[in-house]
């Protein structure tokens, strides 16, 4: 054997052929943007990040300490979620919807995003028609594209989804398998579907036999008065998605799905092939905090109060810095304010200048169902992450970037 025989064989990258379902799957501009806005010198209004200073870290730590006294906290758990947490979520959802929810209708997931993915996998075959709001929650669009669904956009106005247009399409023969909506404090538009439209949508679902997926991570974050009455209160053809991320802490990674038992069982079977089960520890923590109803109600009331002040600070700064150059939404809850530049400013082109001035946001086109230019002059701003003084400064930076680019 010669010395040359001992040389290592050069490695080659093996051929990789990706599944066809990835061809239509659009990446999340928001996730990509978070990398750019992670710099210490950037005030990011881009991510939908709840404020770390409002998360109940001490109470979470105490609950974690109590949970860790049980061996079950570090063990595998049931695929559908810890029995106690499912009972707590069922009681929580019963109170929200005004109808009895059984623990067997609840599947606990790793955030509500996993719930949506599992639901799509359980219900959709490639080519199945699905209706969504436009602008759309990007996470929902990704899930539906990955499932190979044919996505049909429905516009929004100040009262939420144009249910009247859906009714016209249904009358003309459109038959969706699902209709997805962020009905309360919409992401990204910030609007809330009126109760009249909720009743109409629930009625259409029953008449035409489709399911409505009510994605509701923000419903408890109403600034004034009671949270909006959920769609599920108006009919039985509604699957609800909920989450602890916006009201407790994202890192708990606890979400849930409430669905008819046959669908909940199908989702549970799919979840077995995905992660076997969620974190026993964070589920035990979440169960304790949600079950302590007086504490939880006081905590959420404090978050709502603080977010109301933050939204007021951001919108006041927008009015002061931009005046009639933009139109904006008036947040009544949730986490987002929607801007539109009157002169047609391309917010994607403006973004690099904004980052140079130390502020980030999400351009409107990131939320366009067709990925086109219909929302090119719009932007989504999150007001929940920072206190009022930093929100005011962030808007000032955005205004300076806009003026500098126009000069």
mmCIF file of C-alpha atoms in Angstrom:
data_model
loop_
_atom_site.group_PDB
_atom_site.id
_atom_site.type_symbol
_atom_site.label_atom_id
_atom_site.label_comp_id
_atom_site.label_asym_id
_atom_site.label_seq_id
_atom_site.Cartn_x
_atom_site.Cartn_y
_atom_site.Cartn_z
ATOM 1 C CA UNK A 1 0.000 0.000 0.000
ATOM 2 C CA UNK A 2 1.481 3.350 -0.995
ATOM 3 C CA UNK A 3 1.426 6.437 1.126
ATOM 4 C CA UNK A 4 -1.088 7.950 -1.210
ATOM 5 C CA UNK A 5 -3.507 5.146 -0.334
ATOM 6 C CA UNK A 6 -3.590 6.437 3.236
ATOM 7 C CA UNK A 7 -4.786 9.899 2.320
ATOM 8 C CA UNK A 8 -8.342 10.592 3.441
ATOM 9 C CA UNK A 9 -10.951 10.447 0.736
ATOM 10 C CA UNK A 10 -12.238 13.968 0.000
ATOM 11 C CA UNK A 11 -15.703 14.468 1.459
ATOM 12 C CA UNK A 12 -18.534 15.506 -0.790
ATOM 13 C CA UNK A 13 -21.794 17.125 0.089
ATOM 14 C CA UNK A 14 -24.448 14.455 -0.414
ATOM 15 C CA UNK A 15 -27.274 15.334 -2.790
ATOM 16 C CA UNK A 16 -30.312 16.680 -0.967
ATOM 17 C CA UNK A 17 -33.688 16.841 -2.646
ATOM 18 C CA UNK A 18 -36.195 18.823 -0.618
ATOM 19 C CA UNK A 19 -39.871 17.946 -0.419
ATOM 20 C CA UNK A 20 -42.095 19.713 -2.914
ATOM 21 C CA UNK A 21 -44.163 21.217 -0.097
ATOM 22 C CA UNK A 22 -41.288 23.596 0.630
ATOM 23 C CA UNK A 23 -41.504 25.197 -2.804
ATOM 24 C CA UNK A 24 -44.420 27.447 -1.837
ATOM 25 C CA UNK A 25 -43.338 27.994 1.773
ATOM 26 C CA UNK A 26 -42.369 31.590 2.379
ATOM 27 C CA UNK A 27 -39.888 32.414 5.119
ATOM 28 C CA UNK A 28 -40.907 34.748 7.918
ATOM 29 C CA UNK A 29 -39.594 38.242 7.309
ATOM 30 C CA UNK A 30 -40.268 38.929 10.980
ATOM 31 C CA UNK A 31 -37.997 36.113 12.179
ATOM 32 C CA UNK A 32 -35.311 37.256 9.739
ATOM 33 C CA UNK A 33 -35.685 40.852 10.875
ATOM 34 C CA UNK A 34 -35.234 39.959 14.537
ATOM 35 C CA UNK A 35 -31.606 39.095 13.803
ATOM 36 C CA UNK A 36 -31.006 42.592 12.435
ATOM 37 C CA UNK A 37 -32.840 44.308 15.281
ATOM 38 C CA UNK A 38 -31.099 42.370 18.052
ATOM 39 C CA UNK A 39 -28.318 44.990 18.208
ATOM 40 C CA UNK A 40 -28.155 46.928 21.464
ATOM 41 C CA UNK A 41 -28.344 50.222 19.579
ATOM 42 C CA UNK A 42 -31.653 49.365 17.874
ATOM 43 C CA UNK A 43 -35.064 49.942 19.409
ATOM 44 C CA UNK A 44 -37.060 47.184 17.757
ATOM 45 C CA UNK A 45 -40.767 47.661 17.191
ATOM 46 C CA UNK A 46 -40.630 44.661 14.859
ATOM 47 C CA UNK A 47 -41.175 41.515 16.918
ATOM 48 C CA UNK A 48 -44.414 40.826 18.754
ATOM 49 C CA UNK A 49 -42.505 40.575 22.011
ATOM 50 C CA UNK A 50 -44.334 41.044 25.317
ATOM 51 C CA UNK A 51 -42.431 43.160 27.802
ATOM 52 C CA UNK A 52 -39.969 41.183 29.917
ATOM 53 C CA UNK A 53 -40.445 43.640 32.775
ATOM 54 C CA UNK A 54 -44.162 42.733 32.951
ATOM 55 C CA UNK A 55 -43.636 38.970 33.071
ATOM 56 C CA UNK A 56 -44.203 37.472 36.560
ATOM 57 C CA UNK A 57 -40.713 36.072 36.939
ATOM 58 C CA UNK A 58 -40.809 35.790 40.728
ATOM 59 C CA UNK A 59 -44.137 33.972 40.674
ATOM 60 C CA UNK A 60 -42.888 31.688 37.887
ATOM 61 C CA UNK A 61 -39.752 30.939 39.936
ATOM 62 C CA UNK A 62 -41.831 30.086 43.017
ATOM 63 C CA UNK A 63 -44.115 27.837 40.970
ATOM 64 C CA UNK A 64 -41.075 26.152 39.420
ATOM 65 C CA UNK A 65 -39.642 25.493 42.868
ATOM 66 C CA UNK A 66 -42.887 23.890 44.005
ATOM 67 C CA UNK A 67 -43.172 21.848 40.805
ATOM 68 C CA UNK A 68 -39.623 20.515 41.100
ATOM 69 C CA UNK A 69 -40.465 18.929 44.446
ATOM 70 C CA UNK A 70 -42.428 16.366 42.452
ATOM 71 C CA UNK A 71 -40.566 13.735 40.375
ATOM 72 C CA UNK A 72 -43.263 14.183 37.708
ATOM 73 C CA UNK A 73 -41.832 17.609 36.867
ATOM 74 C CA UNK A 74 -38.748 16.059 35.259
ATOM 75 C CA UNK A 75 -40.471 13.081 33.623
ATOM 76 C CA UNK A 76 -42.276 12.482 30.333
ATOM 77 C CA UNK A 77 -45.951 13.407 30.380
ATOM 78 C CA UNK A 78 -49.130 12.593 28.475
ATOM 79 C CA UNK A 79 -49.034 13.607 24.810
ATOM 80 C CA UNK A 80 -52.222 15.670 25.123
ATOM 81 C CA UNK A 81 -50.833 17.509 28.140
ATOM 82 C CA UNK A 82 -50.864 17.060 31.901
ATOM 83 C CA UNK A 83 -54.333 16.120 33.083
ATOM 84 C CA UNK A 84 -54.391 18.941 35.634
ATOM 85 C CA UNK A 85 -53.437 21.573 33.069
ATOM 86 C CA UNK A 86 -56.094 20.323 30.657
ATOM 87 C CA UNK A 87 -58.654 20.665 33.437
ATOM 88 C CA UNK A 88 -57.458 24.188 34.190
ATOM 89 C CA UNK A 89 -57.519 25.192 30.509
ATOM 90 C CA UNK A 90 -60.983 23.654 30.099
ATOM 91 C CA UNK A 91 -62.261 25.761 32.993
ATOM 92 C CA UNK A 92 -60.508 28.851 31.600
ATOM 93 C CA UNK A 93 -62.022 28.332 28.144
ATOM 94 C CA UNK A 94 -65.453 27.609 29.600
ATOM 95 C CA UNK A 95 -65.327 30.996 31.288
ATOM 96 C CA UNK A 96 -64.194 32.719 28.092
ATOM 97 C CA UNK A 97 -66.744 31.158 25.738
ATOM 98 C CA UNK A 98 -69.717 30.765 28.052
ATOM 99 C CA UNK A 99 -70.129 27.105 27.093
ATOM 100 C CA UNK A 100 -68.870 24.011 28.912
ATOM 101 C CA UNK A 101 -65.499 22.765 27.664
ATOM 102 C CA UNK A 102 -64.402 19.278 28.701
ATOM 103 C CA UNK A 103 -60.740 18.382 29.332
ATOM 104 C CA UNK A 104 -61.051 15.832 26.506
ATOM 105 C CA UNK A 105 -61.518 18.738 24.073
ATOM 106 C CA UNK A 106 -58.153 20.247 25.063
ATOM 107 C CA UNK A 107 -54.727 19.408 23.647
ATOM 108 C CA UNK A 108 -51.752 21.213 25.175
ATOM 109 C CA UNK A 109 -49.094 22.181 22.647
ATOM 110 C CA UNK A 110 -45.739 23.929 22.386
ATOM 111 C CA UNK A 111 -47.250 27.357 21.890
ATOM 112 C CA UNK A 112 -50.344 27.918 19.781
ATOM 113 C CA UNK A 113 -48.197 27.800 16.627
ATOM 114 C CA UNK A 114 -47.739 24.052 17.076
ATOM 115 C CA UNK A 115 -51.488 23.728 17.640
ATOM 116 C CA UNK A 116 -52.150 25.403 14.291
ATOM 117 C CA UNK A 117 -49.607 23.206 12.517
ATOM 118 C CA UNK A 118 -51.063 20.007 13.962
ATOM 119 C CA UNK A 119 -54.572 21.151 13.131
ATOM 120 C CA UNK A 120 -53.617 21.818 9.500
ATOM 121 C CA UNK A 121 -51.967 18.416 9.246
ATOM 122 C CA UNK A 122 -55.076 16.757 10.674
ATOM 123 C CA UNK A 123 -57.563 18.477 8.353
ATOM 124 C CA UNK A 124 -55.927 19.571 5.107
ATOM 125 C CA UNK A 125 -54.879 17.715 2.003
ATOM 126 C CA UNK A 126 -52.801 19.460 -0.687
ATOM 127 C CA UNK A 127 -54.972 21.796 -2.721
ATOM 128 C CA UNK A 128 -57.696 22.184 -0.098
ATOM 129 C CA UNK A 129 -59.058 25.754 -0.073
ATOM 130 C CA UNK A 130 -58.559 27.848 3.057
ATOM 131 C CA UNK A 131 -59.618 31.457 3.675
ATOM 132 C CA UNK A 132 -57.436 33.859 5.665
ATOM 133 C CA UNK A 133 -57.400 37.539 6.461
ATOM 134 C CA UNK A 134 -55.271 39.861 4.319
ATOM 135 C CA UNK A 135 -52.983 41.169 5.750
ATOM 136 C CA UNK A 136 -52.387 37.796 7.348
ATOM 137 C CA UNK A 137 -50.685 36.511 10.464
ATOM 138 C CA UNK A 138 -47.431 35.240 8.954
ATOM 139 C CA UNK A 139 -47.247 32.143 11.127
ATOM 140 C CA UNK A 140 -50.635 30.992 9.855
ATOM 141 C CA UNK A 141 -49.616 31.573 6.246
ATOM 142 C CA UNK A 142 -46.479 29.475 6.717
ATOM 143 C CA UNK A 143 -48.441 26.597 8.225
ATOM 144 C CA UNK A 144 -51.032 26.625 5.456
ATOM 145 C CA UNK A 145 -48.422 26.851 2.722
ATOM 146 C CA UNK A 146 -46.530 23.929 4.250
ATOM 147 C CA UNK A 147 -49.764 21.921 4.200
ATOM 148 C CA UNK A 148 -50.151 22.667 0.489
ATOM 149 C CA UNK A 149 -53.427 24.510 0.984
ATOM 150 C CA UNK A 150 -54.868 26.878 -1.617
ATOM 151 C CA UNK A 151 -54.944 30.133 0.338
ATOM 152 C CA UNK A 152 -57.718 32.620 -0.439
ATOM 153 C CA UNK A 153 -57.400 36.136 1.042
ATOM 154 C CA UNK A 154 -60.242 38.134 2.589
ATOM 155 C CA UNK A 155 -59.725 41.847 3.277
ATOM 156 C CA UNK A 156 -60.058 43.541 6.652
ATOM 157 C CA UNK A 157 -61.596 46.825 7.692
ATOM 158 C CA UNK A 158 -62.091 48.521 11.056
ATOM 159 C CA UNK A 159 -64.523 45.766 12.150
ATOM 160 C CA UNK A 160 -62.262 42.886 11.187
ATOM 161 C CA UNK A 161 -62.685 40.303 8.451
ATOM 162 C CA UNK A 162 -65.084 41.238 5.634
ATOM 163 C CA UNK A 163 -67.471 38.417 6.412
ATOM 164 C CA UNK A 164 -69.919 39.839 3.870
ATOM 165 C CA UNK A 165 -67.422 39.140 1.075
ATOM 166 C CA UNK A 166 -66.929 35.606 2.373
ATOM 167 C CA UNK A 167 -70.710 35.145 2.276
ATOM 168 C CA UNK A 168 -70.776 36.277 -1.353
ATOM 169 C CA UNK A 169 -68.037 33.827 -2.304
ATOM 170 C CA UNK A 170 -69.762 31.006 -0.473
ATOM 171 C CA UNK A 171 -73.007 31.758 -2.297
ATOM 172 C CA UNK A 172 -71.042 31.612 -5.564
ATOM 173 C CA UNK A 173 -69.695 28.132 -4.770
ATOM 174 C CA UNK A 174 -66.515 28.662 -2.716
ATOM 175 C CA UNK A 175 -66.135 25.806 -0.204
ATOM 176 C CA UNK A 176 -63.231 26.289 2.207
ATOM 177 C CA UNK A 177 -62.111 23.565 4.565
ATOM 178 C CA UNK A 178 -61.001 26.166 7.084
ATOM 179 C CA UNK A 179 -61.337 29.885 7.719
ATOM 180 C CA UNK A 180 -58.519 31.257 9.891
ATOM 181 C CA UNK A 181 -58.953 34.464 11.864
ATOM 182 C CA UNK A 182 -57.139 36.423 14.552
ATOM 183 C CA UNK A 183 -60.453 37.893 15.583
ATOM 184 C CA UNK A 184 -59.355 39.962 18.593
ATOM 185 C CA UNK A 185 -56.696 42.690 18.279
ATOM 186 C CA UNK A 186 -55.543 41.322 14.956
ATOM 187 C CA UNK A 187 -51.917 40.637 14.126
ATOM 188 C CA UNK A 188 -50.841 42.740 12.240
ATOM 189 C CA UNK A 189 -53.753 45.187 11.742
ATOM 190 C CA UNK A 190 -54.767 45.533 15.389
ATOM 191 C CA UNK A 191 -58.514 45.562 14.588
ATOM 192 C CA UNK A 192 -61.150 43.471 16.366
ATOM 193 C CA UNK A 193 -63.975 41.643 14.636
ATOM 194 C CA UNK A 194 -67.364 43.010 15.661
ATOM 195 C CA UNK A 195 -69.793 40.738 17.465
ATOM 196 C CA UNK A 196 -72.218 41.064 14.554
ATOM 197 C CA UNK A 197 -69.593 39.678 12.186
ATOM 198 C CA UNK A 198 -68.650 36.944 14.659
ATOM 199 C CA UNK A 199 -72.246 35.776 14.752
ATOM 200 C CA UNK A 200 -72.418 35.926 10.959
ATOM 201 C CA UNK A 201 -69.177 33.964 10.516
ATOM 202 C CA UNK A 202 -70.251 31.289 12.997
ATOM 203 C CA UNK A 203 -73.567 31.018 11.155
ATOM 204 C CA UNK A 204 -71.848 30.643 7.781
ATOM 205 C CA UNK A 205 -69.632 27.903 9.206
ATOM 206 C CA UNK A 206 -72.664 25.937 10.343
ATOM 207 C CA UNK A 207 -74.560 26.526 7.093
ATOM 208 C CA UNK A 208 -71.725 25.545 4.754
ATOM 209 C CA UNK A 209 -69.962 22.997 6.951
ATOM 210 C CA UNK A 210 -66.469 24.473 7.355
ATOM 211 C CA UNK A 211 -64.432 25.043 10.504
ATOM 212 C CA UNK A 212 -63.364 28.445 11.790
ATOM 213 C CA UNK A 213 -59.957 28.509 13.482
ATOM 214 C CA UNK A 214 -60.076 31.281 16.066
ATOM 215 C CA UNK A 215 -56.452 32.147 16.833
ATOM 216 C CA UNK A 216 -56.716 34.066 20.111
ATOM 217 C CA UNK A 217 -53.400 34.899 21.808
ATOM 218 C CA UNK A 218 -54.381 38.539 22.501
ATOM 219 C CA UNK A 219 -58.040 38.309 23.544
ATOM 220 C CA UNK A 220 -57.395 38.925 27.249
ATOM 221 C CA UNK A 221 -55.354 42.072 26.520
ATOM 222 C CA UNK A 222 -58.311 44.415 26.093
ATOM 223 C CA UNK A 223 -57.557 47.926 27.326
ATOM 224 C CA UNK A 224 -61.088 48.845 28.422
ATOM 225 C CA UNK A 225 -63.893 46.628 29.611
ATOM 226 C CA UNK A 226 -64.277 42.887 29.242
ATOM 227 C CA UNK A 227 -62.339 40.963 26.585
ATOM 228 C CA UNK A 228 -64.202 40.455 23.296
ATOM 229 C CA UNK A 229 -66.637 37.568 23.393
ATOM 230 C CA UNK A 230 -64.996 34.716 21.454
ATOM 231 C CA UNK A 231 -66.337 33.396 18.174
ATOM 232 C CA UNK A 232 -66.843 30.031 19.836
ATOM 233 C CA UNK A 233 -69.610 31.599 21.904
ATOM 234 C CA UNK A 234 -71.677 31.964 18.719
ATOM 235 C CA UNK A 235 -71.443 28.449 17.262
ATOM 236 C CA UNK A 236 -69.934 24.989 17.485
ATOM 237 C CA UNK A 237 -67.977 25.007 14.205
ATOM 238 C CA UNK A 238 -65.118 26.900 15.863
ATOM 239 C CA UNK A 239 -61.735 25.555 16.953
ATOM 240 C CA UNK A 240 -59.980 27.801 19.447
ATOM 241 C CA UNK A 241 -56.229 28.289 19.812
ATOM 242 C CA UNK A 242 -54.892 29.825 23.014
ATOM 243 C CA UNK A 243 -51.517 30.617 24.517
ATOM 244 C CA UNK A 244 -49.786 31.575 27.747
ATOM 245 C CA UNK A 245 -47.066 33.421 25.827
ATOM 246 C CA UNK A 246 -48.595 36.897 25.782
ATOM 247 C CA UNK A 247 -50.119 36.811 29.267
ATOM 248 C CA UNK A 248 -47.447 34.913 31.239
ATOM 249 C CA UNK A 249 -44.173 34.275 29.376
ATOM 250 C CA UNK A 250 -43.237 33.028 25.892
ATOM 251 C CA UNK A 251 -40.494 30.780 27.272
ATOM 252 C CA UNK A 252 -43.070 28.553 28.976
ATOM 253 C CA UNK A 253 -44.013 27.386 25.453
ATOM 254 C CA UNK A 254 -47.510 26.433 26.557
ATOM 255 C CA UNK A 255 -50.358 26.774 24.118
ATOM 256 C CA UNK A 256 -53.551 24.821 23.568
ATOM 257 C CA UNK A 257 -56.203 23.791 21.131
ATOM 258 C CA UNK A 258 -59.899 23.363 21.966
ATOM 259 C CA UNK A 259 -61.684 21.176 19.442
ATOM 260 C CA UNK A 260 -64.369 18.475 19.192
ATOM 261 C CA UNK A 261 -63.106 15.242 20.801
ATOM 262 C CA UNK A 262 -62.617 13.411 17.477
ATOM 263 C CA UNK A 263 -60.422 16.233 16.164
ATOM 264 C CA UNK A 264 -58.585 16.600 19.485
ATOM 265 C CA UNK A 265 -57.789 12.890 19.364
ATOM 266 C CA UNK A 266 -56.455 13.188 15.804
ATOM 267 C CA UNK A 267 -54.238 16.109 16.814
ATOM 268 C CA UNK A 268 -52.962 14.105 19.769
ATOM 269 C CA UNK A 269 -51.968 11.221 17.464
ATOM 270 C CA UNK A 270 -50.063 13.614 15.206
ATOM 271 C CA UNK A 271 -48.374 15.196 18.203
ATOM 272 C CA UNK A 272 -47.034 11.785 19.207
ATOM 273 C CA UNK A 273 -45.003 11.759 15.998
ATOM 274 C CA UNK A 274 -43.803 15.317 16.521
ATOM 275 C CA UNK A 275 -42.480 15.587 20.073
ATOM 276 C CA UNK A 276 -44.123 12.777 22.105
ATOM 277 C CA UNK A 277 -45.027 15.293 24.789
ATOM 278 C CA UNK A 278 -44.411 18.803 26.037
ATOM 279 C CA UNK A 279 -42.454 19.980 29.066
ATOM 280 C CA UNK A 280 -43.912 18.633 32.294
ATOM 281 C CA UNK A 281 -42.175 21.386 34.241
ATOM 282 C CA UNK A 282 -43.560 24.351 32.317
ATOM 283 C CA UNK A 283 -47.003 22.766 32.138
ATOM 284 C CA UNK A 284 -47.062 22.418 35.929
ATOM 285 C CA UNK A 285 -45.983 26.047 36.284
ATOM 286 C CA UNK A 286 -48.657 27.238 33.874
ATOM 287 C CA UNK A 287 -51.345 25.159 35.553
ATOM 288 C CA UNK A 288 -50.591 26.723 38.934
ATOM 289 C CA UNK A 289 -50.657 30.278 37.593
ATOM 290 C CA UNK A 290 -53.823 29.885 35.513
ATOM 291 C CA UNK A 291 -55.616 28.060 38.328
ATOM 292 C CA UNK A 292 -54.941 30.903 40.778
ATOM 293 C CA UNK A 293 -57.765 32.962 39.318
ATOM 294 C CA UNK A 294 -57.543 36.029 41.640
ATOM 295 C CA UNK A 295 -53.793 36.324 41.083
ATOM 296 C CA UNK A 296 -54.079 35.719 37.336
ATOM 297 C CA UNK A 297 -56.858 38.278 36.927
ATOM 298 C CA UNK A 298 -54.832 40.899 38.823
ATOM 299 C CA UNK A 299 -51.721 40.122 36.793
ATOM 300 C CA UNK A 300 -53.516 40.423 33.447
ATOM 301 C CA UNK A 301 -55.197 43.639 34.593
ATOM 302 C CA UNK A 302 -51.754 45.073 35.303
ATOM 303 C CA UNK A 303 -50.460 44.073 31.862
ATOM 304 C CA UNK A 304 -53.534 45.596 30.217
ATOM 305 C CA UNK A 305 -53.063 48.841 32.166
ATOM 306 C CA UNK A 306 -49.410 49.119 31.239
ATOM 307 C CA UNK A 307 -49.990 48.249 27.592
ATOM 308 C CA UNK A 308 -52.745 50.847 27.361
ATOM 309 C CA UNK A 309 -50.237 53.488 28.465
ATOM 310 C CA UNK A 310 -47.612 52.211 26.051
ATOM 311 C CA UNK A 311 -50.036 52.252 23.136
ATOM 312 C CA UNK A 312 -51.021 55.817 24.030
ATOM 313 C CA UNK A 313 -47.366 56.876 24.123
ATOM 314 C CA UNK A 314 -46.602 55.340 20.733
ATOM 315 C CA UNK A 315 -49.672 56.745 18.982
ATOM 316 C CA UNK A 316 -49.098 60.204 20.501
ATOM 317 C CA UNK A 317 -45.525 60.144 19.217
ATOM 318 C CA UNK A 318 -46.702 59.055 15.746
ATOM 319 C CA UNK A 319 -49.181 61.925 15.653
ATOM 320 C CA UNK A 320 -46.571 64.435 16.837
ATOM 321 C CA UNK A 321 -43.794 63.301 14.493
ATOM 322 C CA UNK A 322 -45.743 62.422 11.337
ATOM 323 C CA UNK A 323 -49.039 64.290 11.507
ATOM 324 C CA UNK A 324 -51.045 63.822 8.331
ATOM 325 C CA UNK A 325 -48.138 62.071 6.592
ATOM 326 C CA UNK A 326 -49.455 58.754 7.935
ATOM 327 C CA UNK A 327 -52.718 57.197 8.950
ATOM 328 C CA UNK A 328 -52.671 54.793 11.870
ATOM 329 C CA UNK A 329 -54.872 52.397 13.771
ATOM 330 C CA UNK A 330 -56.045 53.227 17.278
ATOM 331 C CA UNK A 331 -55.185 50.214 19.444
ATOM 332 C CA UNK A 332 -57.892 49.057 21.864
ATOM 333 C CA UNK A 333 -55.922 46.042 23.048
ATOM 334 C CA UNK A 334 -53.320 43.541 21.949
ATOM 335 C CA UNK A 335 -49.825 44.619 20.959
ATOM 336 C CA UNK A 336 -49.817 46.277 17.527
ATOM 337 C CA UNK A 337 -50.316 49.576 15.728
ATOM 338 C CA UNK A 338 -50.641 49.686 11.924
ATOM 339 C CA UNK A 339 -49.263 52.634 9.933
ATOM 340 C CA UNK A 340 -49.819 53.626 6.313
ATOM 341 C CA UNK A 341 -47.790 56.382 4.646
ATOM 342 C CA UNK A 342 -50.003 58.763 2.707
ATOM 343 C CA UNK A 343 -47.377 59.452 0.041
ATOM 344 C CA UNK A 344 -46.862 55.776 -0.806
ATOM 345 C CA UNK A 345 -43.482 55.471 0.929
ATOM 346 C CA UNK A 346 -42.038 52.003 0.345
ATOM 347 C CA UNK A 347 -41.518 50.819 3.918
ATOM 348 C CA UNK A 348 -39.293 47.924 2.814
ATOM 349 C CA UNK A 349 -36.963 50.419 1.127
ATOM 350 C CA UNK A 350 -37.146 52.699 4.191
ATOM 351 C CA UNK A 351 -36.206 49.917 6.618
ATOM 352 C CA UNK A 352 -32.401 49.949 6.045
ATOM 353 C CA UNK A 353 -32.391 53.712 6.732
ATOM 354 C CA UNK A 354 -34.481 53.158 9.854
ATOM 355 C CA UNK A 355 -32.014 50.561 11.120
ATOM 356 C CA UNK A 356 -29.168 53.030 10.533
ATOM 357 C CA UNK A 357 -31.087 55.424 12.778
ATOM 358 C CA UNK A 358 -31.551 52.730 15.425
ATOM 359 C CA UNK A 359 -35.161 51.631 14.995
ATOM 360 C CA UNK A 360 -36.827 48.564 13.465
ATOM 361 C CA UNK A 361 -40.350 47.663 12.342
ATOM 362 C CA UNK A 362 -41.992 45.177 9.984
ATOM 363 C CA UNK A 363 -42.838 46.389 6.467
ATOM 364 C CA UNK A 364 -46.442 45.787 5.462
ATOM 365 C CA UNK A 365 -45.613 43.549 2.522
ATOM 366 C CA UNK A 366 -44.377 40.888 4.959
ATOM 367 C CA UNK A 367 -48.053 40.264 5.752
ATOM 368 C CA UNK A 368 -49.393 40.209 2.185
ATOM 369 C CA UNK A 369 -50.973 36.876 1.324
ATOM 370 C CA UNK A 370 -49.687 36.981 -2.260
ATOM 371 C CA UNK A 371 -46.314 38.477 -1.315
ATOM 372 C CA UNK A 372 -47.016 41.380 -3.671
ATOM 373 C CA UNK A 373 -46.776 45.127 -3.265
ATOM 374 C CA UNK A 374 -50.302 45.892 -2.108
ATOM 375 C CA UNK A 375 -49.133 46.763 1.412
ATOM 376 C CA UNK A 376 -45.864 48.449 0.410
ATOM 377 C CA UNK A 377 -46.649 51.731 2.197
ATOM 378 C CA UNK A 378 -47.702 50.101 5.475
ATOM 379 C CA UNK A 379 -45.790 49.045 8.585
ATOM 380 C CA UNK A 380 -46.530 47.159 11.794
ATOM 381 C CA UNK A 381 -45.252 48.605 15.058
ATOM 382 C CA UNK A 382 -45.318 46.681 18.355
ATOM 383 C CA UNK A 383 -45.921 48.911 21.369
ATOM 384 C CA UNK A 384 -45.750 46.205 24.059
ATOM 385 C CA UNK A 385 -42.004 45.654 24.367
ATOM 386 C CA UNK A 386 -40.778 49.016 25.696
ATOM 387 C CA UNK A 387 -41.855 51.600 28.278
ATOM 388 C CA UNK A 388 -43.354 54.890 27.014
ATOM 389 C CA UNK A 389 -40.131 56.922 26.941
ATOM 390 C CA UNK A 390 -38.367 54.406 24.692
ATOM 391 C CA UNK A 391 -41.415 54.120 22.427
ATOM 392 C CA UNK A 392 -41.384 57.892 22.001
ATOM 393 C CA UNK A 393 -37.688 57.793 21.127
ATOM 394 C CA UNK A 394 -38.225 54.931 18.677
ATOM 395 C CA UNK A 395 -40.850 56.929 16.770
ATOM 396 C CA UNK A 396 -38.539 59.968 16.723
ATOM 397 C CA UNK A 397 -35.821 57.824 15.155
ATOM 398 C CA UNK A 398 -38.278 56.527 12.569
ATOM 399 C CA UNK A 399 -39.330 60.071 11.704
ATOM 400 C CA UNK A 400 -35.703 61.181 11.348
ATOM 401 C CA UNK A 401 -34.990 58.215 9.071
ATOM 402 C CA UNK A 402 -38.008 59.065 6.921
ATOM 403 C CA UNK A 403 -37.070 62.747 6.629
ATOM 404 C CA UNK A 404 -33.408 61.977 5.915
ATOM 405 C CA UNK A 405 -34.347 59.552 3.148
ATOM 406 C CA UNK A 406 -36.721 62.087 1.576
ATOM 407 C CA UNK A 407 -34.178 64.921 1.664
#
